[in-house]
Coordinates of C-alpha atoms in Angstrom, one line a residue:
X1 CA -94.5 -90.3 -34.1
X2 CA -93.4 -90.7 -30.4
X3 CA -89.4 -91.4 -31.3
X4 CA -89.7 -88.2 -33.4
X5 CA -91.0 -86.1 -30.7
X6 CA -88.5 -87.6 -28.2
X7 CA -85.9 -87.0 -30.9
X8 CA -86.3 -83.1 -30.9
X9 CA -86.7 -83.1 -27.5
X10 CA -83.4 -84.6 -27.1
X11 CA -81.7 -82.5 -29.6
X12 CA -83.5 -79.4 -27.9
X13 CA -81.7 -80.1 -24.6
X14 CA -78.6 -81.1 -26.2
X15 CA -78.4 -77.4 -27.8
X16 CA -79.6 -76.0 -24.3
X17 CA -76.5 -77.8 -22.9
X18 CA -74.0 -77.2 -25.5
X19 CA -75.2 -73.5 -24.8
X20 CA -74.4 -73.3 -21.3
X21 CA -70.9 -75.2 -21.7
X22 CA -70.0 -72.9 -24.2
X23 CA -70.8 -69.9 -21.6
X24 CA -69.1 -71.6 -18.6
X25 CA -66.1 -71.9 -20.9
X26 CA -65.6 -68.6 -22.3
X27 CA -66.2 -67.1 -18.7
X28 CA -63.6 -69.7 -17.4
X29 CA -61.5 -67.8 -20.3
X30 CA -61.8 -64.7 -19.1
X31 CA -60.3 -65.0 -15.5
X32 CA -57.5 -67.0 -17.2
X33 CA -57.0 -64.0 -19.7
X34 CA -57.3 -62.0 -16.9
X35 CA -54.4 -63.6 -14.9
X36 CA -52.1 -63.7 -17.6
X37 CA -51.6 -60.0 -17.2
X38 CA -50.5 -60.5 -13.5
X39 CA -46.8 -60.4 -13.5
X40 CA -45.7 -64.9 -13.3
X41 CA -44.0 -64.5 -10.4
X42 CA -45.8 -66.4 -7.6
X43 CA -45.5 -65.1 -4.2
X44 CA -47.1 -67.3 -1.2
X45 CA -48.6 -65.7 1.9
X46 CA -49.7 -68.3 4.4
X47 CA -53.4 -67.6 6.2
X48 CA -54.4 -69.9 9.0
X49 CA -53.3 -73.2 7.4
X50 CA -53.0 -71.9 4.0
X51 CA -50.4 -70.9 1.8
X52 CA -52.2 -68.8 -0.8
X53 CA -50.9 -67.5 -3.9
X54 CA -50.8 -64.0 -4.7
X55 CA -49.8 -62.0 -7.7
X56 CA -49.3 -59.0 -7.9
X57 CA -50.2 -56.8 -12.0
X58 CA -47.3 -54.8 -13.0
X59 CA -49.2 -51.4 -14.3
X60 CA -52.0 -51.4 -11.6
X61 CA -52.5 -51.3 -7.9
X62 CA -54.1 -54.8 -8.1
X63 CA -53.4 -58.0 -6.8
X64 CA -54.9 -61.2 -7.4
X65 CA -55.2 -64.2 -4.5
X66 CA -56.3 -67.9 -5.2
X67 CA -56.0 -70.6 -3.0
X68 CA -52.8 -73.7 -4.0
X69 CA -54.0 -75.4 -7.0
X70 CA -54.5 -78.6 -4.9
X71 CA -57.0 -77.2 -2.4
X72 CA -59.1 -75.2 -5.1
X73 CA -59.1 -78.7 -7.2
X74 CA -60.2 -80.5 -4.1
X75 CA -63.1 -77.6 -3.5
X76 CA -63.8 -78.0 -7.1
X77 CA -64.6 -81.7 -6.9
X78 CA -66.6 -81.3 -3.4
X79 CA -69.1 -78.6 -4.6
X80 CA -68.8 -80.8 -8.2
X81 CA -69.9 -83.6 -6.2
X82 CA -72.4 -81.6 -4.0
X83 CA -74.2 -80.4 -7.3
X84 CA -73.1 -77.3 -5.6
X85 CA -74.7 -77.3 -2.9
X86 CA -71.7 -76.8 -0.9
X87 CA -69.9 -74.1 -0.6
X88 CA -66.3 -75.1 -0.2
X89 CA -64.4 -71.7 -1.8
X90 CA -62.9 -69.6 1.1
X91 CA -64.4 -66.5 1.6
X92 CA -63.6 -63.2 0.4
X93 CA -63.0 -62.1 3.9
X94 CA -59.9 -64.6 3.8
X95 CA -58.1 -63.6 0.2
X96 CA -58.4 -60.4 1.5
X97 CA -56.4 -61.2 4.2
X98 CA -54.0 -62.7 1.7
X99 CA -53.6 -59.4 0.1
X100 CA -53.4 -57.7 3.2
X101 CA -50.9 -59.6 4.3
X102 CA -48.5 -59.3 1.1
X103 CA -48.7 -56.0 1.0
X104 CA -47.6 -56.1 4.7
X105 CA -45.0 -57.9 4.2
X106 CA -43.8 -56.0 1.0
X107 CA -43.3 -52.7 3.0
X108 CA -46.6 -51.5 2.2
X109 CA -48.6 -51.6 5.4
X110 CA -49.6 -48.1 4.8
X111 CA -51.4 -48.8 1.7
X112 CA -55.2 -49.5 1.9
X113 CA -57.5 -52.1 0.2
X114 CA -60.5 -50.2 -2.0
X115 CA -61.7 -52.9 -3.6
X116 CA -62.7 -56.4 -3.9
X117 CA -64.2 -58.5 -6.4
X118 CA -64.8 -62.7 -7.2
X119 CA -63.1 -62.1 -10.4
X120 CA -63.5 -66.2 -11.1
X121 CA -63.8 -68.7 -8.5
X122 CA -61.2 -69.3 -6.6
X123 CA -59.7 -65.9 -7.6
X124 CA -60.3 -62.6 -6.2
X125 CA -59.0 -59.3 -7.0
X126 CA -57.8 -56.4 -4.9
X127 CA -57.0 -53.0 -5.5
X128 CA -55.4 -50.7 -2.9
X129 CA -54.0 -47.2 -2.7
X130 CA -50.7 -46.2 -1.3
X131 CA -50.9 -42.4 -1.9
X132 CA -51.2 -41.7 1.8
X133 CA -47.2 -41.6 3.2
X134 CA -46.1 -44.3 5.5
X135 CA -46.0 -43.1 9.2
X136 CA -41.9 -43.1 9.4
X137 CA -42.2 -40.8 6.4
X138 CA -44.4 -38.4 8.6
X139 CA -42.3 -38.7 11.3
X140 CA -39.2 -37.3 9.7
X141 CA -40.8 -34.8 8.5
X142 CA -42.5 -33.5 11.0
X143 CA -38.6 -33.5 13.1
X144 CA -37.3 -31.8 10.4

């Protein structure tokens, strides 16, 4: 009688489990389908130590940041190891540098961030606006 109440107890938390892997996975899924919309070319942009990756999606005024595959590994395993505890990612104050930064150096300064969002960790989306005209722009045509 005993085994058989430890037996369904077993296979109750084994469902629970398989439950929640299944959900982690198809959530991991989604921020991968996500990124494979981003146009594959990799452009780095280095803030404080870091050289972060940033792509940029062909069709929308988005770009997505994550940290080098080695570092977000490495965060991975500490908070892993933490039971997540620990919150290793960096913050969404510093990917939004990143994108700040790209679009800087893109001669797009004039553009502003509206929006940012974990979309999975380590990646955060940006979108930004460039309708207002860069200032030489303005310039030449107020001398005109």
């Amino acid at each position: 009688m005993m085994m058989t109440a430890m037996g369904n107890a077993t296979g109750d938390t084994m469902k629970k489990l398989t439950i929640i892997c299944v959900c982690c996975f198809l959530a991991g899924c989604s921020g991968v389908n996500r990124a494979m919309q981003f146009d594959p070319k990799v452009h780095h942009v280095r803030v404080g130590d870091t050289a972060y990756r940033v792509f940029e999606h062909p069709k929308e005024n988005v770009i997505m940041t994550t940290p080098p595959v080695a570092g977000a590994a490495a965060r991975g395993f500490a908070k892993g190891l933490t039971l997540g505890l620990a919150n290793t990612m960096p913050s969404e104050k510093v990917h939004e540098q990143a994108a700040r930064d790209y679009l800087d150096q893109t001669g797009r300064s004039h553009c502003k961030i509206t929006k940012g969002y974990l979309v999975v960790e380590p990646q955060y989306e940006f979108t930004y606006d460039c309708t207002t005209e860069p200032d030489e722009k303005k310039l030449r045509k107020t001398e005109s």
